[in-house]
Tab-separated table of C-alpha atoms in Angstrom:
chain	number	residue	atom	x	y	z
C	1	SER	CA	-2.289	9.876	5.027
C	2	ILE	CA	-0.048	12.241	3.087
C	3	ASN	CA	-2.790	14.808	2.567
C	4	MET	CA	-3.820	14.697	6.217
C	5	LEU	CA	-0.422	15.989	7.223
C	6	LYS	CA	-0.116	18.516	4.419
C	7	ALA	CA	-3.456	19.991	5.342
C	8	LYS	CA	-2.116	20.864	8.765
C	9	GLY	CA	0.953	22.555	7.329
C	10	LYS	CA	3.254	20.111	9.077
C	11	SER	CA	5.795	18.893	6.563
C	12	GLY	CA	8.930	16.989	7.395
C	13	GLY	CA	11.358	19.658	6.300
C	14	GLY	CA	11.569	21.724	9.475
C	15	SER	CA	11.235	19.204	12.252
C	16	SER	CA	13.974	18.558	14.767
C	17	LYS	CA	12.935	14.908	15.239
C	18	SER	CA	15.669	12.330	14.822
C	19	LYS	CA	15.737	10.511	11.500
C	20	SER	CA	16.914	7.213	12.981
C	21	ARG	CA	15.009	4.268	14.383
C	22	GLY	CA	17.556	3.584	17.168
C	23	GLY	CA	18.515	-0.089	17.296
C	24	LYS	CA	16.716	-1.025	14.059
C	25	GLY	CA	19.535	0.231	11.854
C	26	ALA	CA	17.095	2.267	9.767
C	27	SER	CA	18.043	5.705	8.575
C	28	LYS	CA	16.296	7.977	6.118
C	29	THR	CA	19.546	9.220	4.576
C	30	ARG	CA	18.871	8.566	0.890
C	31	THR	CA	21.914	7.995	-1.236
C	32	ARG	CA	20.672	6.231	-4.379
C	33	LYS	CA	19.160	7.882	-7.439
C	34	LEU	CA	15.968	6.632	-9.050
C	35	GLN	CA	16.417	5.022	-12.433
C	36	THR	CA	14.764	6.535	-15.457
C	37	THR	CA	11.372	4.942	-16.081
C	38	THR	CA	11.490	2.570	-19.053
C	39	HIS	CA	8.800	1.397	-21.444
C	40	GLU	CA	9.014	-2.088	-19.916
C	41	HIS	CA	7.891	-0.743	-16.561
C	42	ILE	CA	5.139	1.381	-18.102
C	43	LEU	CA	3.772	-1.623	-19.977
C	44	ALA	CA	3.892	-3.804	-16.857
C	45	ILE	CA	1.855	-1.251	-14.894
C	46	ARG	CA	-0.668	-0.828	-17.690
C	47	LYS	CA	-1.144	-4.594	-17.977
C	48	ALA	CA	-1.554	-4.961	-14.206
C	49	LEU	CA	-4.244	-2.298	-14.099
C	50	PHE	CA	-6.356	-3.053	-17.156
C	51	HIS	CA	-7.525	-5.721	-19.548
C	52	ASP	CA	-6.974	-5.134	-23.260
C	53	ASP	CA	-10.451	-3.604	-23.512
C	54	GLY	CA	-9.620	-1.039	-20.816
C	55	SER	CA	-11.678	-2.628	-18.023
C	56	ASP	CA	-10.180	-2.957	-14.572
C	57	ARG	CA	-8.277	-6.159	-13.873
C	58	ASN	CA	-9.107	-8.170	-10.747
C	59	VAL	CA	-5.577	-9.069	-9.679
C	60	LEU	CA	-6.795	-11.259	-6.804
C	61	LYS	CA	-8.669	-13.580	-9.160
C	62	ASP	CA	-5.644	-15.807	-9.796
C	63	PHE	CA	-5.087	-16.422	-6.089
C	64	LYS	CA	-8.400	-17.858	-4.913
C	65	PRO	CA	-6.814	-20.317	-2.411
C	66	PHE	CA	-5.383	-17.307	-0.575
C	67	THR	CA	-8.698	-15.445	-0.226
C	68	THR	CA	-9.607	-17.157	3.043
C	69	PHE	CA	-7.748	-17.078	6.340
C	70	ASN	CA	-8.847	-19.551	9.003
C	71	ARG	CA	-6.137	-19.546	11.616
C	72	ASN	CA	-5.519	-18.303	15.139
C	73	GLY	CA	-9.202	-17.897	15.871
C	74	LEU	CA	-9.924	-15.883	12.725
C	75	ASP	CA	-12.301	-16.753	9.889
C	76	VAL	CA	-12.070	-14.048	7.244
C	77	THR	CA	-12.353	-13.658	3.492
C	78	LEU	CA	-10.450	-11.406	1.093
C	79	SER	CA	-11.971	-9.659	-1.909
C	80	PHE	CA	-10.726	-7.189	-4.518
C	81	GLY	CA	-12.126	-3.798	-5.448
C	82	THR	CA	-11.225	-0.560	-7.211
C	83	LYS	CA	-13.475	1.671	-5.121
C	84	MET	CA	-15.361	1.690	-1.838
C	85	ALA	CA	-19.121	1.820	-1.523
C	86	LYS	CA	-20.359	4.408	0.981
C	87	ARG	CA	-20.978	1.903	3.776
C	88	THR	CA	-17.577	0.269	3.253
C	89	LEU	CA	-15.872	3.657	3.102
C	90	ASN	CA	-17.332	4.750	6.436
C	91	ALA	CA	-16.377	1.460	8.079
C	92	ALA	CA	-12.838	1.745	6.676
C	93	LEU	CA	-12.538	5.302	7.981
C	94	ASP	CA	-13.619	4.182	11.449
C	95	ILE	CA	-10.837	1.564	11.483
C	96	HIS	CA	-8.289	4.007	10.058
C	97	GLU	CA	-9.088	6.754	12.544
C	98	ALA	CA	-9.011	4.408	15.540
C	99	ASN	CA	-5.590	3.082	14.522
C	100	ILE	CA	-3.874	6.194	13.148
C	101	ALA	CA	-5.246	9.197	15.064
C	102	PRO	CA	-3.484	8.306	18.354
C	103	VAL	CA	-0.163	7.763	16.560
C	104	MET	CA	-0.476	11.091	14.755
C	105	ALA	CA	-1.413	12.916	17.941
C	106	GLU	CA	1.633	11.539	19.723
C	107	ALA	CA	3.819	12.726	16.829
C	108	GLY	CA	2.272	16.199	16.943
C	109	PHE	CA	-0.055	15.912	13.950
C	110	ALA	CA	-3.822	16.369	13.767
C	111	TYR	CA	-5.987	13.692	12.175
C	112	ASP	CA	-8.337	14.884	9.413
C	113	ARG	CA	-11.076	12.390	8.563
C	114	GLU	CA	-12.149	14.224	5.404
C	115	ASP	CA	-8.638	14.135	3.980
C	116	ALA	CA	-8.516	10.428	4.764
C	117	ARG	CA	-11.851	10.025	2.962
C	118	ALA	CA	-10.535	11.857	-0.100
C	119	GLU	CA	-7.477	9.623	-0.265
C	120	LEU	CA	-9.560	6.456	-0.129
C	121	LYS	CA	-11.650	7.763	-3.042
C	122	GLU	CA	-8.714	8.447	-5.372
C	123	GLN	CA	-9.041	6.755	-8.750
C	124	ALA	CA	-5.616	5.094	-8.741
C	125	ASN	CA	-6.432	3.003	-5.661
C	126	ARG	CA	-6.838	-0.728	-5.621
C	127	PHE	CA	-8.120	-2.518	-2.509
C	128	ILE	CA	-8.169	-5.862	-0.797
C	129	PHE	CA	-11.142	-5.897	1.566
C	130	ILE	CA	-11.101	-8.197	4.592
C	131	HIS	CA	-14.437	-9.354	6.001
C	132	ASP	CA	-15.358	-11.562	8.910
C	133	GLN	CA	-17.522	-14.504	7.957
C	134	PRO	CA	-21.134	-13.779	9.018
C	135	LYS	CA	-21.906	-15.151	12.449
C	136	GLU	CA	-25.462	-15.899	11.335
C	137	GLU	CA	-26.457	-17.615	8.111
C	138	ASP	CA	-27.971	-14.495	6.531
C	139	GLY	CA	-26.072	-11.929	8.582
C	140	PRO	CA	-23.872	-9.194	7.112
C	141	ALA	CA	-20.146	-9.712	6.678
C	142	GLU	CA	-18.333	-7.169	8.844
C	143	LEU	CA	-15.413	-5.228	7.354
C	144	ILE	CA	-12.491	-5.814	9.710
C	145	GLY	CA	-9.759	-4.276	7.587
C	146	TYR	CA	-8.464	-3.258	4.198
C	147	LEU	CA	-5.241	-3.000	2.236
C	148	GLN	CA	-4.916	0.005	-0.079
C	149	PHE	CA	-2.387	-0.287	-2.897
C	150	ARG	CA	-1.440	1.010	-6.335
C	151	PHE	CA	0.429	-0.212	-9.382
C	152	THR	CA	2.753	2.694	-9.959
C	153	PHE	CA	6.369	3.874	-10.008
C	154	GLN	CA	8.892	4.242	-7.210
C	155	GLY	CA	8.353	7.993	-7.426
C	156	GLU	CA	4.731	7.614	-6.278
C	157	PHE	CA	5.519	9.170	-2.901
C	158	ILE	CA	6.385	12.504	-4.532
C	159	ASN	CA	3.787	12.214	-7.319
C	160	ALA	CA	6.528	11.634	-9.885
C	161	GLN	CA	6.536	9.142	-12.740
C	162	ALA	CA	10.095	8.070	-12.022
C	163	GLY	CA	11.906	4.896	-11.143
C	164	GLN	CA	10.891	1.308	-11.724
C	165	SER	CA	7.485	-0.353	-11.518
C	166	SER	CA	6.135	-0.895	-8.029
C	167	LEU	CA	3.196	-2.331	-6.193
C	168	PHE	CA	2.968	0.405	-3.579
C	169	VAL	CA	1.085	-0.417	-0.371
C	170	TRP	CA	-0.323	2.871	0.847
C	171	ASP	CA	-2.162	1.516	3.848
C	172	LEU	CA	-2.879	-1.676	5.736
C	173	GLN	CA	-5.458	-1.376	8.504
C	174	LEU	CA	-6.990	-4.094	10.682
C	175	LEU	CA	-9.210	-3.985	13.725
C	176	PRO	CA	-7.164	-4.464	16.912
C	177	THR	CA	-9.036	-7.749	17.528
C	178	HIS	CA	-7.591	-9.097	14.273
C	179	GLN	CA	-3.998	-7.947	14.715
C	180	ARG	CA	-1.024	-10.070	15.792
C	181	LYS	CA	-2.657	-13.239	14.495
C	182	GLY	CA	-0.823	-13.689	11.205
C	183	LEU	CA	-3.384	-11.951	9.025
C	184	GLY	CA	-1.185	-8.984	8.162
C	185	LYS	CA	1.650	-11.270	7.122
C	186	HIS	CA	-0.784	-13.297	5.023
C	187	LEU	CA	-1.985	-10.132	3.271
C	188	MET	CA	1.557	-9.053	2.460
C	189	SER	CA	2.292	-12.543	1.104
C	190	VAL	CA	-0.691	-12.155	-1.212
C	191	ILE	CA	0.546	-8.711	-2.245
C	192	GLU	CA	3.951	-10.128	-3.139
C	193	LEU	CA	2.321	-12.882	-5.203
C	194	ILE	CA	0.289	-10.260	-7.056
C	195	ALA	CA	3.371	-8.112	-7.628
C	196	ARG	CA	5.392	-11.012	-9.009
C	197	LYS	CA	2.520	-12.220	-11.197
C	198	ASN	CA	2.257	-8.737	-12.700
C	199	LYS	CA	6.025	-8.321	-13.142
C	200	MET	CA	6.497	-5.430	-10.743
C	201	ALA	CA	10.133	-4.610	-9.944
C	202	PHE	CA	9.411	-3.651	-6.315
C	203	VAL	CA	6.921	-3.987	-3.504
C	204	GLN	CA	6.936	-0.794	-1.436
C	205	MET	CA	5.116	0.019	1.774
C	206	LEU	CA	4.444	3.382	3.391
C	207	VAL	CA	4.867	3.124	7.169
C	208	PRO	CA	4.290	5.741	9.895
C	209	GLU	CA	7.706	5.989	11.532
C	210	GLU	CA	6.189	6.731	14.935
C	211	ALA	CA	4.074	3.556	14.837
C	212	ASP	CA	6.474	1.105	16.458
C	213	ALA	CA	4.153	-1.841	15.900
C	214	ALA	CA	3.974	-1.090	12.149
C	215	VAL	CA	7.755	-0.734	11.836
C	216	ASP	CA	8.300	-3.924	13.842
C	217	PHE	CA	5.829	-5.740	11.595
C	218	VAL	CA	7.763	-4.836	8.447
C	219	THR	CA	11.259	-5.357	9.865
C	220	ASP	CA	10.600	-8.455	11.997
C	221	LYS	CA	7.692	-10.315	10.355
C	222	LEU	CA	8.273	-9.686	6.647
C	223	LYS	CA	11.246	-11.004	4.711
C	224	GLY	CA	13.405	-8.973	2.358
C	225	PHE	CA	12.115	-5.477	3.101
C	226	GLU	CA	14.675	-2.727	3.586
C	227	LEU	CA	14.415	0.958	4.291
C	228	ASP	CA	14.175	2.899	1.037
C	229	GLU	CA	17.426	4.744	0.394
C	230	TYR	CA	16.462	6.373	-2.888
C	231	ASP	CA	16.914	10.128	-3.081
C	232	TYR	CA	13.568	11.387	-4.380
C	233	ALA	CA	13.868	15.126	-3.973
C	234	PRO	CA	14.897	17.676	-1.331
C	235	GLY	CA	12.215	18.298	1.276
C	236	THR	CA	10.194	15.168	0.654
C	237	PRO	CA	6.671	15.828	2.072
C	238	ASP	CA	5.990	14.632	5.607
C	239	ASP	CA	9.453	13.158	5.941
C	240	ASP	CA	9.163	13.119	9.714
C	241	PHE	CA	6.062	10.921	9.814
C	242	PHE	CA	6.444	8.370	7.028
C	243	VAL	CA	9.176	6.059	5.869
C	244	ILE	CA	9.135	3.731	2.885
C	245	TYR	CA	10.218	0.117	3.084
C	246	GLN	CA	10.717	-1.821	-0.118
C	247	LYS	CA	11.535	-5.270	-1.438
C	248	GLU	CA	13.187	-5.657	-4.793
C	249	LEU	CA	11.736	-8.287	-7.132
C	250	ALA	CA	12.761	-9.396	-10.615
C	251	ALA	CA	12.635	-6.575	-13.156
C	252	PRO	CA	10.277	-6.930	-16.168
C	253	LYS	CA	11.823	-8.348	-19.340
C	254	PRO	CA	12.513	-6.018	-22.303
C	255	VAL	CA	9.677	-5.644	-24.793
C	256	SER	CA	9.808	-5.545	-28.563
C	257	ALA	CA	10.595	-2.324	-30.401
C	258	ALA	CA	7.003	-2.127	-31.625
C	259	ALA	CA	5.546	-2.463	-28.143
C	260	ALA	CA	8.020	0.066	-26.801
C	261	THR	CA	6.292	2.861	-28.695
C	262	VAL	CA	3.798	3.071	-25.859
C	263	THR	CA	4.022	6.380	-23.991
C	264	ALA	CA	3.765	7.264	-20.336
C	265	SER	CA	0.072	8.091	-20.810
C	266	ALA	CA	-0.568	4.370	-21.268
C	267	VAL	CA	-0.931	3.856	-17.543
C	268	THR	CA	-4.279	5.665	-17.554
C	269	PRO	CA	-7.408	4.350	-19.320
């Protein structure tokens, strides 16, 4: 969603919109400085992304009991992926556009489907796909949503390798028919399990500030998430549309001196 706003030349720096959420106590005044990235965090990210042989790690594999959701009239399955096939990509874009375009229009931004497509195809992405169980024995499983995330650093929002390790949720989209039924909360519970298993220091989530339902979901339904108060850089891109909520987890333990020789390039294959 970042690129969609940049493409329209509408950054957050010059807007006169209020920075507060009125009544929610959230303010985007950032007063804390990001910590310097340490080798422990770099190693944790590398290990979360890849096996020792460099192949992608399926981080949902250890949580099989959580890959089904059969409550509140829903019967869906969760699966992991590092990229979207063409059919899945188009279905995901349809869901994304239906949910986000009206919010962007109300905030004065134009939706760009091709920019959204490019973001979903970025190599750093990891996905949890949500499918309805087929209604017929041999019928296709319909994509009803997806969660897009990355193992990265707190500085991900400004494309900076800075701060501590983070499982950063870039997007969570569900069909309207599958919202407000506990599925989103279930997905974020799975994300927190994955983050803790892989020794991430934070779970972060990018939220459109104008999407009241999304902000209410994070502040009312999820536990432990607070508005990010870290000072990334002056003129953070699209500051008027997005806010970051984060939950601090246990920091990774120090590694040995030998292991600490790994460099920042270790987070790429």
